[in-house]
XYZ file of C-alpha atoms in Angstrom:
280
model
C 0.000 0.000 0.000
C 2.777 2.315 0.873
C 4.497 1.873 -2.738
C 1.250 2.572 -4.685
C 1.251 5.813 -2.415
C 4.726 6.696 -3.505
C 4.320 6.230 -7.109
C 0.574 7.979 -7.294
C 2.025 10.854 -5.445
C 5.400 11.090 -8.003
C 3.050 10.588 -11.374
C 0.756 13.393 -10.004
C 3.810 15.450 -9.323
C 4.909 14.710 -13.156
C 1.497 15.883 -14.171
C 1.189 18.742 -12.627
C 5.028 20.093 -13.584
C 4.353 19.499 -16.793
C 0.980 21.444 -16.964
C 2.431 24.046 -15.216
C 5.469 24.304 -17.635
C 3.392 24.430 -21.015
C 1.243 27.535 -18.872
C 4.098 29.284 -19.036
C 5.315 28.833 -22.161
C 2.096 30.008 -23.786
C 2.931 33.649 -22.316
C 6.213 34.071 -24.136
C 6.760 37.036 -26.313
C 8.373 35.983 -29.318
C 9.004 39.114 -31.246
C 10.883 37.000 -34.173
C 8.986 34.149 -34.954
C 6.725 36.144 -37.677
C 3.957 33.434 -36.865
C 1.537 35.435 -35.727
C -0.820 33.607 -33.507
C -0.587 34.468 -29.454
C 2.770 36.579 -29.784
C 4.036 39.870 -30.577
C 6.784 41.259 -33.097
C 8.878 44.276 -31.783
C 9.428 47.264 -35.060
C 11.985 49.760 -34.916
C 10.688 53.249 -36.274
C 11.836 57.114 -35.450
C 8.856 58.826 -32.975
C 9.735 61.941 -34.071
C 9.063 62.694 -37.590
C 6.161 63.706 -38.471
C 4.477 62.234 -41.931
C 7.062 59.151 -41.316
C 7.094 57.719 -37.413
C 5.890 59.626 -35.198
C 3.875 59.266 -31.396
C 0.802 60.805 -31.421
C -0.260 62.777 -27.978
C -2.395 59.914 -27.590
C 0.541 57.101 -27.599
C -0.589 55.886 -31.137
C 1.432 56.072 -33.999
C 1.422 57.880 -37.306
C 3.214 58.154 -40.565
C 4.288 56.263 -44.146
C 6.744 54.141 -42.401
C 4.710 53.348 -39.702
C 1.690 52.237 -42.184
C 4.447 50.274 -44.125
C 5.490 48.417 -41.343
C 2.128 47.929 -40.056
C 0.855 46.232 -43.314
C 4.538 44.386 -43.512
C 3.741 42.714 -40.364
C 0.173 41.931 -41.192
C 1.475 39.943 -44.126
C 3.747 38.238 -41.444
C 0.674 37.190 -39.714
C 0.814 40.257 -36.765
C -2.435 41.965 -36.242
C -1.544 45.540 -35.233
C -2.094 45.106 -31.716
C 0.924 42.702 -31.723
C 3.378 45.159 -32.560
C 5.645 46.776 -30.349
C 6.874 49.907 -31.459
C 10.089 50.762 -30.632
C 12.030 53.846 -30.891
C 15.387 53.690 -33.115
C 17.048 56.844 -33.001
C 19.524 56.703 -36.529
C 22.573 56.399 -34.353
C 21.185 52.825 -32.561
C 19.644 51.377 -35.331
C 22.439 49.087 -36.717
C 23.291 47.893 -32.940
C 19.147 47.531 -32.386
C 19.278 44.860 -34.948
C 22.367 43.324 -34.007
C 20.987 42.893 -30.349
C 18.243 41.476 -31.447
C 16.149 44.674 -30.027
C 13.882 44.369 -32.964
C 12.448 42.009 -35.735
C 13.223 45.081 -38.537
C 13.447 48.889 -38.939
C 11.393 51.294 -40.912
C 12.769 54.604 -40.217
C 13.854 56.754 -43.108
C 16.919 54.456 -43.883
C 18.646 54.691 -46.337
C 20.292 51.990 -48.236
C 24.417 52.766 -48.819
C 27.205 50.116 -48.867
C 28.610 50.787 -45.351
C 25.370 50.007 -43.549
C 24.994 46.880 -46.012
C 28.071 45.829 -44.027
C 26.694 45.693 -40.563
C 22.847 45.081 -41.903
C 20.465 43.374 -44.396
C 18.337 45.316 -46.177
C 14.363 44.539 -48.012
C 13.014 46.956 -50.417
C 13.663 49.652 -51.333
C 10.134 51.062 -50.822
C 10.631 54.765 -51.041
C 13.278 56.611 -53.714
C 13.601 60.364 -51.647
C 15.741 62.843 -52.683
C 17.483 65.781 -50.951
C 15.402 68.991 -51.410
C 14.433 72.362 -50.003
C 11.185 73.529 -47.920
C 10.742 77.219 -48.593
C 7.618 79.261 -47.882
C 4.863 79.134 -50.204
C 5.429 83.068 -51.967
C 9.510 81.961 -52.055
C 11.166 82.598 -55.184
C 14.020 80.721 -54.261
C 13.598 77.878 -57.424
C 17.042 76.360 -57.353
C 19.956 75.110 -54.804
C 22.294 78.175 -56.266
C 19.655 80.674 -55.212
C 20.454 80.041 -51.349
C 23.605 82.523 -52.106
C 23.391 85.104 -49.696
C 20.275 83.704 -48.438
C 19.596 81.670 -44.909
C 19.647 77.667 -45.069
C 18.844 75.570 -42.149
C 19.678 71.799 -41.146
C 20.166 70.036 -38.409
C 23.581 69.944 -36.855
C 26.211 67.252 -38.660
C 23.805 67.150 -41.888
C 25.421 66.077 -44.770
C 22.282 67.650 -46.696
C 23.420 71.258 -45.418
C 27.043 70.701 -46.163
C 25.966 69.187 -49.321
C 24.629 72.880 -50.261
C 27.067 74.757 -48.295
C 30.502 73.188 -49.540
C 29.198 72.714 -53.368
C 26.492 74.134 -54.550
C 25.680 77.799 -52.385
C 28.918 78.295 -50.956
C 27.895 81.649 -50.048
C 24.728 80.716 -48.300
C 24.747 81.666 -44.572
C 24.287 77.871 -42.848
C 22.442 78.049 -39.615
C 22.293 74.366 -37.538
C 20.017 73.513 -34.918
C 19.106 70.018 -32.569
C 16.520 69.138 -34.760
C 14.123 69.933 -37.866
C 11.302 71.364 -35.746
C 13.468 74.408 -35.138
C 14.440 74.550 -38.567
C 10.572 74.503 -39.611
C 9.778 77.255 -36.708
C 12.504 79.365 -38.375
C 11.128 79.092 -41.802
C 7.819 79.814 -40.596
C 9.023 82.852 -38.583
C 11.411 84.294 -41.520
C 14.558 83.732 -39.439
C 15.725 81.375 -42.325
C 14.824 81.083 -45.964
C 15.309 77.386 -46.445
C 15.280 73.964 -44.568
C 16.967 71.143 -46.444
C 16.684 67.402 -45.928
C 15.019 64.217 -47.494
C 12.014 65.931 -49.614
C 10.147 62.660 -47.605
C 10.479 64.227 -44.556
C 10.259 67.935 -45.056
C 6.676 67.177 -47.215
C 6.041 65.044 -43.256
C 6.420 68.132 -41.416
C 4.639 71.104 -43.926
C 1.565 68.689 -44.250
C 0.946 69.046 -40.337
C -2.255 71.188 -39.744
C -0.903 73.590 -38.052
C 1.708 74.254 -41.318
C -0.639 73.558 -44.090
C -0.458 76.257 -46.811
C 2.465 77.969 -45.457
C 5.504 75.953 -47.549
C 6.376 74.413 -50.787
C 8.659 71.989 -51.597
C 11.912 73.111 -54.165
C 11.602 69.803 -55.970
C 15.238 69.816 -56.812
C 16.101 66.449 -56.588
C 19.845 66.816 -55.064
C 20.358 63.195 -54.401
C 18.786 59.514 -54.493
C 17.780 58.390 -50.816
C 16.576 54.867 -51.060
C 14.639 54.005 -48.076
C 15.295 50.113 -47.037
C 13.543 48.161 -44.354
C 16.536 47.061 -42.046
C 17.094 43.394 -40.956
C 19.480 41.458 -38.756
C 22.899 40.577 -40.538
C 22.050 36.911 -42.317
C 18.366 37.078 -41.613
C 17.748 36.517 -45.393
C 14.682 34.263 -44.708
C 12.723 37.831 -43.284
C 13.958 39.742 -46.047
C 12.439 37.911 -48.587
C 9.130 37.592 -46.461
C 9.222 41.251 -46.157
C 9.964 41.956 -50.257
C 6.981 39.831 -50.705
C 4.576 41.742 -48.286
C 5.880 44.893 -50.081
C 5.030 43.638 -54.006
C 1.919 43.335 -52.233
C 1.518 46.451 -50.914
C 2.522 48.205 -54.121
C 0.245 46.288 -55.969
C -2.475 46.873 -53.698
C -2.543 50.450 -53.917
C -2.298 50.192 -50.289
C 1.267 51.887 -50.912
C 0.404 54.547 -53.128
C -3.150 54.990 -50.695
C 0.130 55.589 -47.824
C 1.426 58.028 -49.450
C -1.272 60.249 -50.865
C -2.607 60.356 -46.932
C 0.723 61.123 -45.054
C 2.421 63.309 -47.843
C -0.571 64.704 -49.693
C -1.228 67.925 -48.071
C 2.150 69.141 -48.856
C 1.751 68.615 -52.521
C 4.670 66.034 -52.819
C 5.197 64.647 -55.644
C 6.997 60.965 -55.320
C 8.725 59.047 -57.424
C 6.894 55.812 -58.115
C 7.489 53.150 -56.195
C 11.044 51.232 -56.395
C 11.381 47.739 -57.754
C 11.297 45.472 -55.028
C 14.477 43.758 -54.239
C 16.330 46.186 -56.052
C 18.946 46.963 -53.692
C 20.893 49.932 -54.852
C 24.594 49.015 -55.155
């Protein structure tokens, strides 16, 4: 009687352990699996750029990249209350990946051959191009005109030297933290020009509280292709993600994206890339 104690206590023991470990297991967050189902999947974007990635007053999130990702993920099989949104300043977002911080990054990046180093790129799903946001009665209508005239960017842009060292040598540079200044000095006069990805100065004028007020140059000053960043070797997501984005474009989803985030500041994109198309 004793042993038939023993071993009913020990195979109830077994039962329960095991019951109690497949509970837990059911809770995990697996932000890499890109199964869907019960679990989440963490995305890098920027939160501060508006028109792109940006958090709302609210804590929701707005912007082309953010409505790429979201329908990238919902090809995955991610509902959007399964992502995570993460913040990925430009600085972080190679060592993001590389941690394993987040699945991928949609955040104005650019494709170039040193980041293709550290970093695997899908896409591209957005050609940009360097230009200039002047106010709407400007008559500057080409880079040379910002002689003797105010430019703006923020501080360490390659956009502003771009102008400065090149093209306007004689324009009068002014650098601040960030491209909200730069916008508040347009609007106020302090400045006659902002310069930066035409993608993300058309973000900023289409904002209510700016709309009317600026035009875009349309100058075209370089080629930014924007790339959806993965981990090094991770070519298995890549070519899930350049699927989900033939999609997309074919849709009209993508073209619906940008009409409603770049629209009010009469941008006028380039179509979209060919998919897979990674700019050497």
């Amino acid at each position: 009687m004793k042993l038939r104690k023993v071993t009913l206590f020990a195979s109830t023991a077994l039962v329960l352990s095991l019951a109690a470990t497949a509970c837990g297991s059911s809770d995990k967050d697996d932000s890499g699996s890109g199964s869907g189902g019960g679990s989440k999947i963490k995305i890098g974007i920027k939160f501060d750029q508006p028109g792109l990635g940006l958090k709302q007053p609210d804590g929701t999130y707005a912007g082309f990249d953010v409505d790429v990702a979201t329908y990238v993920a919902g090809q995955l099989g991610y509902k959007p209350a399964q992502i995570e949104w993460v913040e990925t300043k430009s600085a972080d977002r190679e060592n993001a990946l590389a941690r394993g911080d987040v699945k991928f990054i949609a955040a104005t990046y650019s494709i170039n051959d040193e980041r293709k180093k550290k970093v695997d790129f899908a896409g591209p799903y957005l050609l940009a191009h360097q230009d200039l946001l002047v106010k709407k009665d400007s008559t500057i209508a080409k880079a040379t005109d910002l002689n003797g005239k105010n430019l703006c960017s923020v501080t360490g842009s390659t956009s502003a030297q771009n102008i400065h060292d090149t093209i306007a040598p004689k324009a009068n540079l002014r650098e601040n933290a960030g491209y909200s200044e730069c916008i508040a000095a347009l609007q106020s006069g302090a400045v006659d020009a902002v310069t930066t990805d035409d993608s993300i100065l058309a973000g900023f004028a289409a904002q209510d509280k700016f709309k009317g007020q600026f035009k875009l140059a349309g100058l075209k000053l370089s080629n930014e292709n924007y790339g959806i960043g993965v981990k090094k070797g991770d070519s298995a997501t890549v070519g899930k993600i350049n699927t989900a984005l033939e999609k997309m474009v074919s849709s009209g989803a993508w073209e619906t994206a940008v009409t409603k985030n770049f629209g009010p500041a009469d941008y006028k994109n380039e179509p979209a890339p060919k998919i897979g198309n990674i700019v050497k």
